[in-house]
mmCIF file with all atom_site columns, C-alpha atoms in Angstrom:
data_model
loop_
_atom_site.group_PDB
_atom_site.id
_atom_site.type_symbol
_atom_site.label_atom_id
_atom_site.label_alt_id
_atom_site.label_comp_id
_atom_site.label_asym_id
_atom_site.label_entity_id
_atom_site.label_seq_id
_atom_site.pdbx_PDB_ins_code
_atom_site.Cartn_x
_atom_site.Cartn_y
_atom_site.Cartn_z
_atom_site.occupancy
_atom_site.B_iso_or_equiv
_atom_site.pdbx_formal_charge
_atom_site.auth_seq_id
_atom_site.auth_comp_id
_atom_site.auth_asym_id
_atom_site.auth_atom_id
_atom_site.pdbx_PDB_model_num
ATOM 1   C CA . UNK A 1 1   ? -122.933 12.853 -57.237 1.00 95.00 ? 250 UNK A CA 1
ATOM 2   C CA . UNK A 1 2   ? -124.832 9.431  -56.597 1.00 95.00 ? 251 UNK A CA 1
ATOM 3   C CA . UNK A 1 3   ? -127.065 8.411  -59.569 1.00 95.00 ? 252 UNK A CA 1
ATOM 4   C CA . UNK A 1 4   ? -129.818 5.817  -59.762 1.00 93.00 ? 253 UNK A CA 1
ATOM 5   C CA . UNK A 1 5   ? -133.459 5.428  -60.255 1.00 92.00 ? 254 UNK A CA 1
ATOM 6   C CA . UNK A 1 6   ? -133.991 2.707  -57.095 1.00 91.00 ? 255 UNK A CA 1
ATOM 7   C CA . UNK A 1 7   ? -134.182 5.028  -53.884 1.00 92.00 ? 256 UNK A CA 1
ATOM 8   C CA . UNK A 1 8   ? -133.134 2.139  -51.576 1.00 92.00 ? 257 UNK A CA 1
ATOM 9   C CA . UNK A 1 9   ? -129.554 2.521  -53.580 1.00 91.00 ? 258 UNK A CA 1
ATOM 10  C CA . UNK A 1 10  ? -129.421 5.926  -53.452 1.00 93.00 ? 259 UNK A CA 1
ATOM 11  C CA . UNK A 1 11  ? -130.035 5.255  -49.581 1.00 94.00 ? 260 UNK A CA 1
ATOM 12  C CA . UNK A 1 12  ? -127.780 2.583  -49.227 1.00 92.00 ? 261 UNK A CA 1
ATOM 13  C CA . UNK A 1 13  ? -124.616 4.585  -51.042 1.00 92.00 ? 262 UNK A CA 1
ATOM 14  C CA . UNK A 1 14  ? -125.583 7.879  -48.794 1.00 93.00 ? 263 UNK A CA 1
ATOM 15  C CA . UNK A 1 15  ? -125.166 5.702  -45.937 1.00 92.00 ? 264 UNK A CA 1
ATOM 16  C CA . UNK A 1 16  ? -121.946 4.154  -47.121 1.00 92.00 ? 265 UNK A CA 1
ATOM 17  C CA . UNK A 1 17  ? -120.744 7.561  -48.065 1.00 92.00 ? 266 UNK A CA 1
ATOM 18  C CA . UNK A 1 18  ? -121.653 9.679  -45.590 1.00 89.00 ? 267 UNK A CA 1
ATOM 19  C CA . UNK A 1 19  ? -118.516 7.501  -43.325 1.00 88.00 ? 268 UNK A CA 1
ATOM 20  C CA . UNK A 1 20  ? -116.742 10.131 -45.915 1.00 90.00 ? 269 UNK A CA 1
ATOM 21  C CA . UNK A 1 21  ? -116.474 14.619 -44.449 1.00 88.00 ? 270 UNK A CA 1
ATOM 22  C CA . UNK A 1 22  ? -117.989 15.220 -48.176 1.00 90.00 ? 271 UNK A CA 1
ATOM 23  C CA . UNK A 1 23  ? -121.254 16.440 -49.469 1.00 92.00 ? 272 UNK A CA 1
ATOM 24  C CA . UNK A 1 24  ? -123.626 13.972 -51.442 1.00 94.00 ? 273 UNK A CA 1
ATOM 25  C CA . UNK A 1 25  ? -125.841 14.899 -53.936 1.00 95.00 ? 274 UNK A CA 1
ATOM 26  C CA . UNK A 1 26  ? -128.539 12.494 -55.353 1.00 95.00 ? 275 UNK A CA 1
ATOM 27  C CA . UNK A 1 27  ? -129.717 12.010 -58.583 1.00 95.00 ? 276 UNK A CA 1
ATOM 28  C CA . UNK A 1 28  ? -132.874 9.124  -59.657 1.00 94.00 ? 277 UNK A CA 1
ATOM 29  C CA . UNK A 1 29  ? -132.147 9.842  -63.270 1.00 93.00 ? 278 UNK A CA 1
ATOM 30  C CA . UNK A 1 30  ? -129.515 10.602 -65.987 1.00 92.00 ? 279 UNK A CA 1
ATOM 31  C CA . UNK A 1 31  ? -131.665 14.047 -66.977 1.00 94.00 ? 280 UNK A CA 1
ATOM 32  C CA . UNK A 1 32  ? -131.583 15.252 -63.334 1.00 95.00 ? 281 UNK A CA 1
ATOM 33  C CA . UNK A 1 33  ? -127.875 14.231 -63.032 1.00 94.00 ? 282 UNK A CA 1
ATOM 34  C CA . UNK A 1 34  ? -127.394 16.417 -65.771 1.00 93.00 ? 283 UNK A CA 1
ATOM 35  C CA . UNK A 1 35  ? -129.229 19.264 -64.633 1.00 93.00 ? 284 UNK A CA 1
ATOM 36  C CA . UNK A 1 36  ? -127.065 19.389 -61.648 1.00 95.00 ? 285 UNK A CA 1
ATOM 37  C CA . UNK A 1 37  ? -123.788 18.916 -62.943 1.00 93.00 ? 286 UNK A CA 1
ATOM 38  C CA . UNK A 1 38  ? -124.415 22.048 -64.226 1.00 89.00 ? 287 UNK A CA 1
ATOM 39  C CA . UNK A 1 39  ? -125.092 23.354 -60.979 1.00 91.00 ? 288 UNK A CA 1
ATOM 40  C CA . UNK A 1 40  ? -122.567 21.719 -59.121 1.00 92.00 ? 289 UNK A CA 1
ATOM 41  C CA . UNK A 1 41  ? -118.413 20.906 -59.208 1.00 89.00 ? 290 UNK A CA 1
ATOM 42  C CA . UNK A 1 42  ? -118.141 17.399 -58.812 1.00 92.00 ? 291 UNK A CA 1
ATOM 43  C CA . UNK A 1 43  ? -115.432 15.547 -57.951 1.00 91.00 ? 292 UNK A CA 1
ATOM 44  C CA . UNK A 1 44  ? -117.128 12.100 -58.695 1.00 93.00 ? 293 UNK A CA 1
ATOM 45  C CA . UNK A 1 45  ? -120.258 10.845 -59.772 1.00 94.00 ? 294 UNK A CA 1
ATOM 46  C CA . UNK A 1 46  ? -121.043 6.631  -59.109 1.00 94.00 ? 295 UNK A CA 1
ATOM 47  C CA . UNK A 1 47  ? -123.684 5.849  -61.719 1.00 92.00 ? 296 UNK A CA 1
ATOM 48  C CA . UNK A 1 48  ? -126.090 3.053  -62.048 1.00 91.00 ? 297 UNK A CA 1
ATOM 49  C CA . UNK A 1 49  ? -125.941 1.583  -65.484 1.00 87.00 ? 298 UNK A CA 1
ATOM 50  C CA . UNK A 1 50  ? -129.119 0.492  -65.938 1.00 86.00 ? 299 UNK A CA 1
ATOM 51  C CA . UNK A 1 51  ? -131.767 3.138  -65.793 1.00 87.00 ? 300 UNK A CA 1
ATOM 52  C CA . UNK A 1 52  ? -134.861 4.018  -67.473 1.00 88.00 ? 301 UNK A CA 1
ATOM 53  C CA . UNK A 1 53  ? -134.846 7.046  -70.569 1.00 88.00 ? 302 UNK A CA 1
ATOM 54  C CA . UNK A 1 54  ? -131.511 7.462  -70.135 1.00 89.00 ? 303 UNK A CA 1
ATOM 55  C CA . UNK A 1 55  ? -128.877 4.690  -69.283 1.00 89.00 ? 304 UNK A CA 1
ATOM 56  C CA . UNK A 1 56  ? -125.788 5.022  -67.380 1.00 88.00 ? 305 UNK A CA 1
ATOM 57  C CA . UNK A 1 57  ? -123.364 5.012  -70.373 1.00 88.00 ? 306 UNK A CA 1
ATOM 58  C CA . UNK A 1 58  ? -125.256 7.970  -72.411 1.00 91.00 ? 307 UNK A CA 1
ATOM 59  C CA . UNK A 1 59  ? -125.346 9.554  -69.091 1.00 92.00 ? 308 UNK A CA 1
ATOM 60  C CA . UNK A 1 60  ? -121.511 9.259  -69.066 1.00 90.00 ? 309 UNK A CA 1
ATOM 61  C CA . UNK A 1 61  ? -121.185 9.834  -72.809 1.00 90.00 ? 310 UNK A CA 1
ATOM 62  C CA . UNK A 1 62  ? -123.034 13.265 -72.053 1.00 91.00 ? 311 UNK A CA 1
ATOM 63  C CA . UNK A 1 63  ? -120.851 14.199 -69.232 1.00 91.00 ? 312 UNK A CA 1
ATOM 64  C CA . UNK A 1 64  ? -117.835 13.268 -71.594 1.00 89.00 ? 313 UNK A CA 1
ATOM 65  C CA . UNK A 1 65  ? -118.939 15.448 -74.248 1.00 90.00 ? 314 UNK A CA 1
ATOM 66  C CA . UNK A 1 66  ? -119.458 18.773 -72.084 1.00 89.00 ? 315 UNK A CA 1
ATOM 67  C CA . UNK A 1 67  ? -116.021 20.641 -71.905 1.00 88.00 ? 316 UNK A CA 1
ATOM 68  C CA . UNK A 1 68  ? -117.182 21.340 -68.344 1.00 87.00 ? 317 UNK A CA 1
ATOM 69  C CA . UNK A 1 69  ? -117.704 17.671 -67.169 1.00 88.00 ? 318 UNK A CA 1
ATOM 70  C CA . UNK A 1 70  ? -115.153 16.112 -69.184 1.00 88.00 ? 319 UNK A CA 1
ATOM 71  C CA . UNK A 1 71  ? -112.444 15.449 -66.749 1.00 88.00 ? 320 UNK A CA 1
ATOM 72  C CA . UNK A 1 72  ? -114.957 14.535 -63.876 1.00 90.00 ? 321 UNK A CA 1
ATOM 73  C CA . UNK A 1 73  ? -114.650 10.648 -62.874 1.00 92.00 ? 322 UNK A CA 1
ATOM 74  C CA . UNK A 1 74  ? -116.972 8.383  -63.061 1.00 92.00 ? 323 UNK A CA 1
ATOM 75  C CA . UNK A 1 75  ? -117.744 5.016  -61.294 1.00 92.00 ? 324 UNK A CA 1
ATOM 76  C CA . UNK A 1 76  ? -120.021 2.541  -62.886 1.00 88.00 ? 325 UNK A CA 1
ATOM 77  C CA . UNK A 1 77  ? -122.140 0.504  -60.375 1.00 88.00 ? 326 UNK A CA 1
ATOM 78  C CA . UNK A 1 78  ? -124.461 -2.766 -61.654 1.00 83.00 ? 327 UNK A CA 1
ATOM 79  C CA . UNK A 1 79  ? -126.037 -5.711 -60.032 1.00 73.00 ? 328 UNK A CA 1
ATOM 80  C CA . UNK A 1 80  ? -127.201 -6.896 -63.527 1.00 71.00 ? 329 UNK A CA 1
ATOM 81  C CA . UNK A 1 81  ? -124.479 -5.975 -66.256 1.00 61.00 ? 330 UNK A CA 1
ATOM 82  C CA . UNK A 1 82  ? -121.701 -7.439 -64.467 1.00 66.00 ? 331 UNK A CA 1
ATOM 83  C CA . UNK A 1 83  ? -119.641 -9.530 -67.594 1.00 65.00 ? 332 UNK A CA 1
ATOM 84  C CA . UNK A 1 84  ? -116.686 -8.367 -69.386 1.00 74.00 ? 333 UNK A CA 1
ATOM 85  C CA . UNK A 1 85  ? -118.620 -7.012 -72.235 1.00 71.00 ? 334 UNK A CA 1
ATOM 86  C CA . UNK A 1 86  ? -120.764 -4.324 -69.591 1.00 69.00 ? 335 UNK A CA 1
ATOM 87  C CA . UNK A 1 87  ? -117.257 -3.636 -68.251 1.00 72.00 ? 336 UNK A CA 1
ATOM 88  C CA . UNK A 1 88  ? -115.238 -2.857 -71.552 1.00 75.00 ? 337 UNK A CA 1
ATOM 89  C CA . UNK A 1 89  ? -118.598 -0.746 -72.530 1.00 74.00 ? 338 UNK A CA 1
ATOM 90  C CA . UNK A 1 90  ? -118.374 1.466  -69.409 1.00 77.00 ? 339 UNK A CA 1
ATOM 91  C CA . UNK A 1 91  ? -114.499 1.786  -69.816 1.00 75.00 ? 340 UNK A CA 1
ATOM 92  C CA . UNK A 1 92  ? -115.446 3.055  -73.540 1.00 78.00 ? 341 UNK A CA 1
ATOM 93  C CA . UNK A 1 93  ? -118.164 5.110  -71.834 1.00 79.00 ? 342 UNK A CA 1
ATOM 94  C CA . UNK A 1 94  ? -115.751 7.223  -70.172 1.00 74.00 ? 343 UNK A CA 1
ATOM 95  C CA . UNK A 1 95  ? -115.744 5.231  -66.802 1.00 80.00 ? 344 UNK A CA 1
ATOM 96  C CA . UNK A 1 96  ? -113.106 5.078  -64.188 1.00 84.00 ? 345 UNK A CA 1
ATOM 97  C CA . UNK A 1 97  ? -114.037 2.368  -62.860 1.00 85.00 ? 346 UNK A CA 1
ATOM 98  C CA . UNK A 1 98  ? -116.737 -0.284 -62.868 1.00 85.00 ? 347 UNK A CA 1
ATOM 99  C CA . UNK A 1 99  ? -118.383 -1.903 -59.709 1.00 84.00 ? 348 UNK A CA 1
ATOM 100 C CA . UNK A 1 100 ? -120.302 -5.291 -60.153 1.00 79.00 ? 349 UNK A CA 1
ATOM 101 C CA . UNK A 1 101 ? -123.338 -5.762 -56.835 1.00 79.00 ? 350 UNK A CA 1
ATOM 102 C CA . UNK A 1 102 ? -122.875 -6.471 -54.792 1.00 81.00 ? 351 UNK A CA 1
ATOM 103 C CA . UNK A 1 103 ? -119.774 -5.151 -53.991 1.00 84.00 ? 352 UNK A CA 1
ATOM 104 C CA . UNK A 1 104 ? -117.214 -4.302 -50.845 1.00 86.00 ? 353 UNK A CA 1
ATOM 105 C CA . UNK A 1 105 ? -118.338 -0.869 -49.242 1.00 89.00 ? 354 UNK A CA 1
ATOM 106 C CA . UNK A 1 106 ? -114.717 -0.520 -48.182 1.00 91.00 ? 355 UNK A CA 1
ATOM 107 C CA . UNK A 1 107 ? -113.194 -1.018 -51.468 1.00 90.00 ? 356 UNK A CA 1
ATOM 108 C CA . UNK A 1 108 ? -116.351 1.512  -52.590 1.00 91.00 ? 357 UNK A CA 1
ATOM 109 C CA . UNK A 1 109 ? -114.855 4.048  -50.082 1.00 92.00 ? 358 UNK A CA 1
ATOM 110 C CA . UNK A 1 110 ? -111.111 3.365  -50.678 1.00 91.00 ? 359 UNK A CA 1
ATOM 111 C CA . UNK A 1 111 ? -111.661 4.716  -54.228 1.00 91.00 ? 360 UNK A CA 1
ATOM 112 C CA . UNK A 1 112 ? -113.645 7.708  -53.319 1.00 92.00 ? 361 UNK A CA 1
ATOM 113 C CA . UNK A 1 113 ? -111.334 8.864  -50.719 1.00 92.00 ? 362 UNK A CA 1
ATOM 114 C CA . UNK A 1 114 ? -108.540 8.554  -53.525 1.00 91.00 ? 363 UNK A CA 1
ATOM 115 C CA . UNK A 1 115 ? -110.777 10.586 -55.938 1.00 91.00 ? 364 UNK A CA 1
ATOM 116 C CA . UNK A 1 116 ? -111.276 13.330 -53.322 1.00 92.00 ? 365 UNK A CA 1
ATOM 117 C CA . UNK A 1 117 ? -107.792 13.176 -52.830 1.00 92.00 ? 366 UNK A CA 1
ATOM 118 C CA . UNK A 1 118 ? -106.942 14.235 -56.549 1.00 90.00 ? 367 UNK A CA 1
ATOM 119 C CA . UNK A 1 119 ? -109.710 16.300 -56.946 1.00 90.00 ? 368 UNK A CA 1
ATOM 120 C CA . UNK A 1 120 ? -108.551 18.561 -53.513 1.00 91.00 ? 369 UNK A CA 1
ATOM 121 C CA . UNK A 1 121 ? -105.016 18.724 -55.283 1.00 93.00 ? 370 UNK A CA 1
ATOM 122 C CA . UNK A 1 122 ? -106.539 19.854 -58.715 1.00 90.00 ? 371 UNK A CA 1
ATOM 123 C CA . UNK A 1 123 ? -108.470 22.564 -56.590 1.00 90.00 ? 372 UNK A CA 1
ATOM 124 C CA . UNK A 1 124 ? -104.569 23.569 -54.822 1.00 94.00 ? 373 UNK A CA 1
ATOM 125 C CA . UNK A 1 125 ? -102.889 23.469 -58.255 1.00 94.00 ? 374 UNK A CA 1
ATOM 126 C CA . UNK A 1 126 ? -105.568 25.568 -60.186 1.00 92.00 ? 375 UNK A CA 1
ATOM 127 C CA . UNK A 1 127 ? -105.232 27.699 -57.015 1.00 95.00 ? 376 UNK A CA 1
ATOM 128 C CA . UNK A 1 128 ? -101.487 28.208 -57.314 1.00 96.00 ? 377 UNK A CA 1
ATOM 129 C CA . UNK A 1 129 ? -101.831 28.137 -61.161 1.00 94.00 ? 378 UNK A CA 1
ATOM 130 C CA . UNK A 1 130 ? -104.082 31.598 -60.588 1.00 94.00 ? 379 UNK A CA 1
ATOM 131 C CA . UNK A 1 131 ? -101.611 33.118 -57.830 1.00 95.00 ? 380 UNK A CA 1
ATOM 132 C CA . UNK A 1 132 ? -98.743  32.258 -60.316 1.00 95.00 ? 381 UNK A CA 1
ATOM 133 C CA . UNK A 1 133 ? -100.644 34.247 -63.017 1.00 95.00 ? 382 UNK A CA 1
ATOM 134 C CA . UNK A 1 134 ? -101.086 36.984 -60.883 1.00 94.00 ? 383 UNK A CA 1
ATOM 135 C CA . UNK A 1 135 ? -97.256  36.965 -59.802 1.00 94.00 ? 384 UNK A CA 1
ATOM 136 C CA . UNK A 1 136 ? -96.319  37.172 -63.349 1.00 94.00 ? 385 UNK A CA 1
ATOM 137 C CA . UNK A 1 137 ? -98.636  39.997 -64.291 1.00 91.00 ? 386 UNK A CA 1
ATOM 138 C CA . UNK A 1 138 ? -97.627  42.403 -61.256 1.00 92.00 ? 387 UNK A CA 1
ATOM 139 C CA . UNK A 1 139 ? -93.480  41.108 -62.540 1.00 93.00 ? 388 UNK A CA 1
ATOM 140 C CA . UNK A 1 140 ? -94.441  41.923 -66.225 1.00 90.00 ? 389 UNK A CA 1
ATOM 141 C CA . UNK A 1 141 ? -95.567  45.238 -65.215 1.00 87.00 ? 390 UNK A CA 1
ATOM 142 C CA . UNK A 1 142 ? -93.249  46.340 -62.834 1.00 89.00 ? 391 UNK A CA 1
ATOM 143 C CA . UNK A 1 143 ? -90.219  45.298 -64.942 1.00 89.00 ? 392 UNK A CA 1
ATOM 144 C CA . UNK A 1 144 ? -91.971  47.716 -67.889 1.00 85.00 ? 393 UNK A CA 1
ATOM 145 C CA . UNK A 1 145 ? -92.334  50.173 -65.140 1.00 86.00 ? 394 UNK A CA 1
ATOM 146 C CA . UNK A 1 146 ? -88.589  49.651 -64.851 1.00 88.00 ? 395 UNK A CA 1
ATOM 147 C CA . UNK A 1 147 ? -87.714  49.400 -68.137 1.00 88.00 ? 396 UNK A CA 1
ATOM 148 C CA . UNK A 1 148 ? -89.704  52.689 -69.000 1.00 84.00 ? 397 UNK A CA 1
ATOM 149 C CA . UNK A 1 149 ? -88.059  54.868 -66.297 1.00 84.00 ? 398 UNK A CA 1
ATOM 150 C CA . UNK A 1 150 ? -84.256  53.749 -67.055 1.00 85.00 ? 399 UNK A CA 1
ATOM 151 C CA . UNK A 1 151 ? -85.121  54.991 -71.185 1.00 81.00 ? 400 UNK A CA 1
ATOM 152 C CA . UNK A 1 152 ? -87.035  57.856 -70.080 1.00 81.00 ? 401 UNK A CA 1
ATOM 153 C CA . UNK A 1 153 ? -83.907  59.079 -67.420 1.00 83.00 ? 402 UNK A CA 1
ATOM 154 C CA . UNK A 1 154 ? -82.196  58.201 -70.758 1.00 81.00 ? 403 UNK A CA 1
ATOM 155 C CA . UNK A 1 155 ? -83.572  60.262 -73.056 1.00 75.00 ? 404 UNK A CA 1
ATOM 156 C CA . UNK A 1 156 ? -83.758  63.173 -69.924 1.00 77.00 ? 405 UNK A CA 1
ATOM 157 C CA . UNK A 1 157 ? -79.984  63.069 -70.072 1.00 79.00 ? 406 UNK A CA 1
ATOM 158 C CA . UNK A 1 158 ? -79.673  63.116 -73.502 1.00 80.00 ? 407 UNK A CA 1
ATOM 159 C CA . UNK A 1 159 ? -82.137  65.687 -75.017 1.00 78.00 ? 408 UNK A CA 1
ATOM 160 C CA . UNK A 1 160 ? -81.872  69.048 -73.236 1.00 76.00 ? 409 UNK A CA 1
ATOM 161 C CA . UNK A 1 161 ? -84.568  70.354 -75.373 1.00 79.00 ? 410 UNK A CA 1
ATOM 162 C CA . UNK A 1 162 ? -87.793  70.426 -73.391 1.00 77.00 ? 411 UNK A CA 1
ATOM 163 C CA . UNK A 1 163 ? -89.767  70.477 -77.067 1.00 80.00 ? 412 UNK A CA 1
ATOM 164 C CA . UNK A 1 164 ? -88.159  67.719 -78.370 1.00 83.00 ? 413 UNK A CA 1
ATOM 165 C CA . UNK A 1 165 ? -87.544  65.844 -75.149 1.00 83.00 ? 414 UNK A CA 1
ATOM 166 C CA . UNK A 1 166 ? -91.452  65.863 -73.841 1.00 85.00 ? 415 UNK A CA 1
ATOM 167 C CA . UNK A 1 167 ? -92.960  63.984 -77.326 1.00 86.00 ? 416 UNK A CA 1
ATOM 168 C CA . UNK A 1 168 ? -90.480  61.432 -76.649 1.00 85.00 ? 417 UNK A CA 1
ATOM 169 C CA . UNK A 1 169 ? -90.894  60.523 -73.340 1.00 86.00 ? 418 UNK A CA 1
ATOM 170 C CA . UNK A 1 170 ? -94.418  60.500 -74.028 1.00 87.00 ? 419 UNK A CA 1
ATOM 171 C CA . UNK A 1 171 ? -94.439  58.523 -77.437 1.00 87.00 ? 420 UNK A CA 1
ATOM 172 C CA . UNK A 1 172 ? -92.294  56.311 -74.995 1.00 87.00 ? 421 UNK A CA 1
ATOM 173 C CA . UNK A 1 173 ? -94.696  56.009 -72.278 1.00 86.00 ? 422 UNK A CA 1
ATOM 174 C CA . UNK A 1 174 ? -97.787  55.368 -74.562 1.00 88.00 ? 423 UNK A CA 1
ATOM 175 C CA . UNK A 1 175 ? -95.815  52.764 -76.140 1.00 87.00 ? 424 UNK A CA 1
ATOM 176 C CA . UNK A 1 176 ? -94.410  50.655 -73.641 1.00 86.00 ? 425 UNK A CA 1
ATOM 177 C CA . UNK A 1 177 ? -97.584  50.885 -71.179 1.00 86.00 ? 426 UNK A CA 1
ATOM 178 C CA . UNK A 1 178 ? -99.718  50.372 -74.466 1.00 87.00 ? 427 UNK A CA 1
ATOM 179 C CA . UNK A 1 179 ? -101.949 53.461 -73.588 1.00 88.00 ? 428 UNK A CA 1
ATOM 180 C CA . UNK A 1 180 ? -104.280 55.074 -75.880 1.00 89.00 ? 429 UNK A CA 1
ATOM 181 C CA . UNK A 1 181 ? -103.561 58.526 -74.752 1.00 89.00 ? 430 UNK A CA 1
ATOM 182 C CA . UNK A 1 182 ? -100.223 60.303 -72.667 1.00 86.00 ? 431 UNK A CA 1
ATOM 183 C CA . UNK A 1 183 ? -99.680  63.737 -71.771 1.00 85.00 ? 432 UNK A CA 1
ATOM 184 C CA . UNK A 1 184 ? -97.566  65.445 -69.535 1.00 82.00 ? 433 UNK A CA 1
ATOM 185 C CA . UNK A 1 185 ? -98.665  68.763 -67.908 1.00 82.00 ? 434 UNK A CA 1
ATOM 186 C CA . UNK A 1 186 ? -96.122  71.528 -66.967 1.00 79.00 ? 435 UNK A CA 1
ATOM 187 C CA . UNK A 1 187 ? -96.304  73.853 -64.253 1.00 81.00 ? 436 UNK A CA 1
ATOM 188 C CA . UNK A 1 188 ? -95.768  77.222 -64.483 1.00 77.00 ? 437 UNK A CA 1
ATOM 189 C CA . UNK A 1 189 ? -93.092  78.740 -62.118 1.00 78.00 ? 438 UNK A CA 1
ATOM 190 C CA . UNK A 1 190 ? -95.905  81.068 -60.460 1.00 77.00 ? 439 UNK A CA 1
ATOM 191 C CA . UNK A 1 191 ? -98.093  77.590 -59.927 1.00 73.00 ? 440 UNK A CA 1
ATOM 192 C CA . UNK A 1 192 ? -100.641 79.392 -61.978 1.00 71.00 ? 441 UNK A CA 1
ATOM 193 C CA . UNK A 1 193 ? -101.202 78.359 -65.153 1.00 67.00 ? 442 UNK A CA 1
ATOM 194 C CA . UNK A 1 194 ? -100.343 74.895 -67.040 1.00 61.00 ? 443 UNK A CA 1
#
């Protein structure tokens, strides 16, 4: 996400960017950037600080604030606030990193590559984060699966009594498997009747 109000910088960054296999979506003001961050994952936005309505840094401060857009980096970009106090401001922001105009498009591109770096290894982790949680709910239930049958072939070989074994097993069943209802239906030997 590329933010600013001047289209000849919006230009000039696409250009610079587009060196880059990503997608690049524009933005001439902090309300539209907002708009599409809901729209959109981002893995970085470069924001112009100085912007009419809404600045860079409440822009940022937004982002910040929305559980959703919390974590996304941000890179500050400014030909005119370019002292130490701009700086510490967008740090405080939530910032990343702050860019003073005009400044070296390869130093511009080293630090998005390394953001699309990290954010293509958040994407594999929280990828392998959801496989893991699936691994560990098929494990769960298959060792209750286990764990039922061994105490049910338990309580088989212990209680000969069909009347008091059946309850049981299904007591057992509804509690280990955390089911509302259980029954068991018996067979007649004719195959007739349950």
């Amino acid at each position: 996400l590329i933010v600013d109000d001047l289209p000849q910088n919006l230009f000039m960054l696409t250009q610079l960017l587009g060196k880059l296999d990503v997608e690049i979506i524009e933005a001439t003001s902090g309300f539209e950037a907002l708009d599409l961050v809901l729209q959109h994952d981002f893995c970085l936005a470069i924001v112009d600080v100085q912007m009419p309505e809404m600045d860079g840094y409440e822009l940022v401060e937004l982002l910040r604030s929305n559980k959703v857009t919390a974590t996304m980096p941000v890179i500050f970009v400014s030909a005119i606030f370019s002292d130490e106090y701009h700086h510490h401001r967008g740090y405080e922001a939530g910032a990343v990193d702050f860019l003073s105009k005009p400044f070296s498009p390869d130093i511009l591109l080293s630090k998005v590559q390394i953001f699309l770096e990290l954010y293509h290894q958040r994407v594999a982790l929280e990828r392998q984060r959801a496989k893991l949680e699936e691994a560990n709910r098929s494990l769960s239930k298959r060792t209750v699966e286990l764990e039922t049958g061994s105490r049910v072939g338990r309580h088989a070989n212990s209680i000969l009594d069909l009347e008091v074994l059946l309850p049981e097993v299904v007591l057992l069943i509804q509690t280990m498997f955390k089911y509302y209802f259980v029954s068991i239906w018996l067979v007649d030997e004719e195959k007739d009747a349950l």
